[in-house]
Amino acid sequence: MKRIILFCLVFLFSVSNISASHFMGGEITWTCIKGGPNVGQYIFEMKVYRDCNGITFSQTSQTLTHHNYPALGTTTPMLLNFISITDISPDGSPLSGNGCFDCASGQLGAVEEYIWRSDPITLGGTPPAEGWHFTWGSCCRSSSITNGMADDSWTLRAVMYPYTDPSTGNAI
């Protein structure tokens, strides 16, 4: 009985907060459609990079949050459809003494890129001076990150500021 109590006490006091989904970083970008039936609409794309030395990401649709649209202080969800996963691990050379990295084997240093993309979206009006902010976040950063904030929650953010065409003087 003493062993069971001792085991429970040791286990109880040795538990630490561990959570990692192996996010390494990412980016949010957009493209304005210049021709065809969707001219003037935008396609948003989100790329997330994963440390292959851990669990995989979701391959379901994700929601990008659009801040300050349609007015300051408001938010609007934007659906991003899952597109692909690609192993973008650096290639090594056996002659240099650096072997190739491979995400399938979960090697430290191997990286996967996940991509989500929206359908064409209409954004009416011009962004305010503060810009329209686009965010997506999750928990947690990779435990392998050594420059701070490993295992913490994180957010990707991009800002679309107003732009005035220098040739016409019109806000775009």
Coordinates of C-alpha atoms in Angstrom, one line a residue:
M1 CA 0.0 0.0 0.0
K2 CA 2.9 2.4 0.8
R3 CA 4.4 1.8 -2.6
I4 CA 1.1 2.7 -4.3
I5 CA 0.8 5.9 -2.3
L6 CA 4.4 6.8 -2.9
F7 CA 4.0 6.1 -6.7
C8 CA 0.9 8.3 -6.8
L9 CA 2.6 11.1 -4.9
V10 CA 5.7 11.0 -7.1
F11 CA 3.5 10.9 -10.3
L12 CA 1.3 13.7 -9.0
F13 CA 4.2 16.1 -8.2
S14 CA 6.3 15.2 -11.3
V15 CA 3.6 16.0 -13.9
S16 CA 4.4 19.1 -15.9
N17 CA 2.3 21.0 -18.5
I18 CA 3.4 19.4 -21.8
S19 CA 1.7 20.2 -25.0
A20 CA 3.2 20.5 -28.5
S21 CA 1.8 20.2 -31.9
H22 CA 5.1 20.9 -33.6
F23 CA 4.2 24.1 -35.4
M24 CA 7.3 25.9 -36.6
G25 CA 5.7 28.9 -38.3
G26 CA 3.7 29.9 -41.3
E27 CA 2.4 32.7 -43.5
I28 CA -0.9 34.2 -44.7
T29 CA -0.9 35.7 -48.2
W30 CA -3.5 36.9 -50.7
T31 CA -3.8 37.4 -54.4
C32 CA -6.1 39.8 -56.2
I33 CA -7.8 38.2 -59.2
K34 CA -7.0 40.3 -62.3
G35 CA -9.2 38.7 -64.9
G36 CA -12.1 36.4 -65.6
P37 CA -15.5 36.2 -63.8
N38 CA -14.0 36.7 -60.4
V39 CA -12.0 39.9 -61.2
G40 CA -11.4 42.1 -58.2
Q41 CA -11.9 39.3 -55.7
Y42 CA -9.2 37.8 -53.5
I43 CA -7.9 34.3 -52.8
F44 CA -6.3 33.9 -49.4
E45 CA -3.7 31.2 -48.7
M46 CA -2.2 30.0 -45.5
K47 CA 0.9 27.9 -45.2
V48 CA 1.9 26.3 -41.9
Y49 CA 5.2 24.6 -41.3
R50 CA 5.5 21.5 -39.1
D51 CA 8.5 19.9 -37.4
C52 CA 8.2 16.3 -38.6
N53 CA 9.6 15.0 -35.3
G54 CA 6.1 14.9 -33.8
I55 CA 2.3 14.8 -34.4
T56 CA 0.7 15.8 -37.7
F57 CA -1.7 18.7 -38.3
S58 CA -5.4 18.6 -39.2
Q59 CA -6.2 18.2 -42.9
T60 CA -9.7 19.7 -42.5
S61 CA -10.8 23.3 -43.4
Q62 CA -9.5 26.1 -41.2
T63 CA -11.0 29.5 -40.3
L64 CA -9.1 32.6 -40.9
T65 CA -10.3 35.6 -38.9
H66 CA -10.7 38.9 -40.7
H67 CA -10.5 41.8 -38.2
N68 CA -11.8 45.4 -38.7
Y69 CA -14.2 44.2 -41.5
P70 CA -16.7 45.3 -42.4
A71 CA -16.1 48.0 -39.7
L72 CA -13.4 48.7 -37.0
G73 CA -13.6 46.4 -34.1
T74 CA -15.6 43.7 -35.9
T75 CA -14.5 40.2 -37.1
T76 CA -15.5 38.1 -40.0
P77 CA -14.6 34.4 -40.4
M78 CA -13.2 33.2 -43.7
L79 CA -13.2 29.5 -44.7
L80 CA -9.9 28.1 -46.0
N81 CA -10.0 24.7 -47.7
F82 CA -7.2 22.2 -47.2
I83 CA -5.1 21.9 -50.3
S84 CA -1.9 19.9 -49.7
I85 CA 0.9 18.6 -47.6
T86 CA 4.5 18.7 -49.0
D87 CA 7.7 17.4 -47.5
I88 CA 10.0 20.5 -47.9
S89 CA 12.9 19.0 -45.8
P90 CA 16.4 20.1 -46.9
D91 CA 18.3 17.8 -49.1
G92 CA 21.7 16.7 -47.8
S93 CA 24.6 15.2 -49.6
P94 CA 26.2 12.0 -48.3
L95 CA 29.5 13.4 -49.7
S96 CA 29.3 16.4 -47.3
G97 CA 28.6 14.2 -44.3
N98 CA 25.0 15.6 -44.1
G99 CA 22.4 13.0 -44.9
C100 CA 19.0 13.7 -46.5
F101 CA 16.2 14.6 -44.1
D102 CA 12.9 12.7 -44.5
C103 CA 9.6 13.6 -42.9
A104 CA 8.2 10.1 -43.2
S105 CA 10.8 8.8 -40.7
G106 CA 10.2 11.7 -38.3
Q107 CA 13.8 13.0 -38.4
L108 CA 14.7 16.1 -36.4
G109 CA 15.3 18.8 -39.0
A110 CA 12.6 17.5 -41.4
V111 CA 9.8 19.9 -42.3
E112 CA 6.3 19.6 -43.8
E113 CA 4.4 22.4 -45.4
Y114 CA 0.6 22.4 -45.1
I115 CA -1.5 24.7 -47.4
W116 CA -5.1 25.9 -47.1
R117 CA -6.7 28.3 -49.6
S118 CA -10.0 30.2 -49.8
D119 CA -12.5 30.3 -52.6
P120 CA -12.6 33.8 -54.3
I121 CA -13.8 36.4 -51.7
T122 CA -15.1 39.9 -52.3
L123 CA -13.8 42.5 -49.9
G124 CA -15.9 45.6 -50.3
G125 CA -14.4 49.0 -49.7
T126 CA -10.9 50.2 -48.8
P127 CA -9.1 49.1 -45.6
P128 CA -9.0 51.7 -42.8
A129 CA -5.7 53.3 -41.9
E130 CA -5.3 50.6 -39.2
G131 CA -5.6 48.0 -42.0
W132 CA -7.6 44.8 -42.2
H133 CA -5.9 42.1 -40.1
F134 CA -6.1 38.4 -40.9
T135 CA -5.2 35.9 -38.2
W136 CA -5.1 32.2 -37.4
G137 CA -3.7 30.7 -34.3
S138 CA -3.2 27.4 -32.5
C139 CA -1.4 25.7 -29.7
C140 CA 1.5 24.8 -29.6
R141 CA 4.9 25.7 -31.1
S142 CA 7.4 22.9 -31.5
S143 CA 9.4 21.8 -28.5
S144 CA 12.5 21.8 -30.7
I145 CA 12.4 25.6 -31.0
T146 CA 15.3 26.9 -29.0
N147 CA 14.9 30.7 -29.4
G148 CA 12.0 31.1 -27.0
M149 CA 8.3 30.3 -26.6
A150 CA 8.6 26.6 -27.3
D151 CA 5.3 24.8 -26.5
D152 CA 3.4 28.2 -26.3
S153 CA 0.3 29.2 -28.3
W154 CA 1.0 31.3 -31.4
T155 CA -0.8 33.3 -34.0
L156 CA -0.1 34.0 -37.7
R157 CA -1.1 37.6 -38.7
A158 CA -1.1 39.5 -42.0
V159 CA -2.3 43.1 -42.5
M160 CA -3.8 44.6 -45.6
Y161 CA -3.3 48.4 -45.5
P162 CA -5.0 50.9 -47.8
Y163 CA -3.2 51.7 -51.0
T164 CA -3.4 54.7 -53.3
D165 CA -2.5 54.2 -56.9
P166 CA 0.2 56.8 -57.6
S167 CA -0.7 57.1 -61.2
T168 CA -4.5 57.7 -60.7
G169 CA -4.6 58.9 -57.0
N170 CA -7.5 56.4 -56.4
A171 CA -7.6 54.3 -53.3
I172 CA -7.4 50.6 -54.1

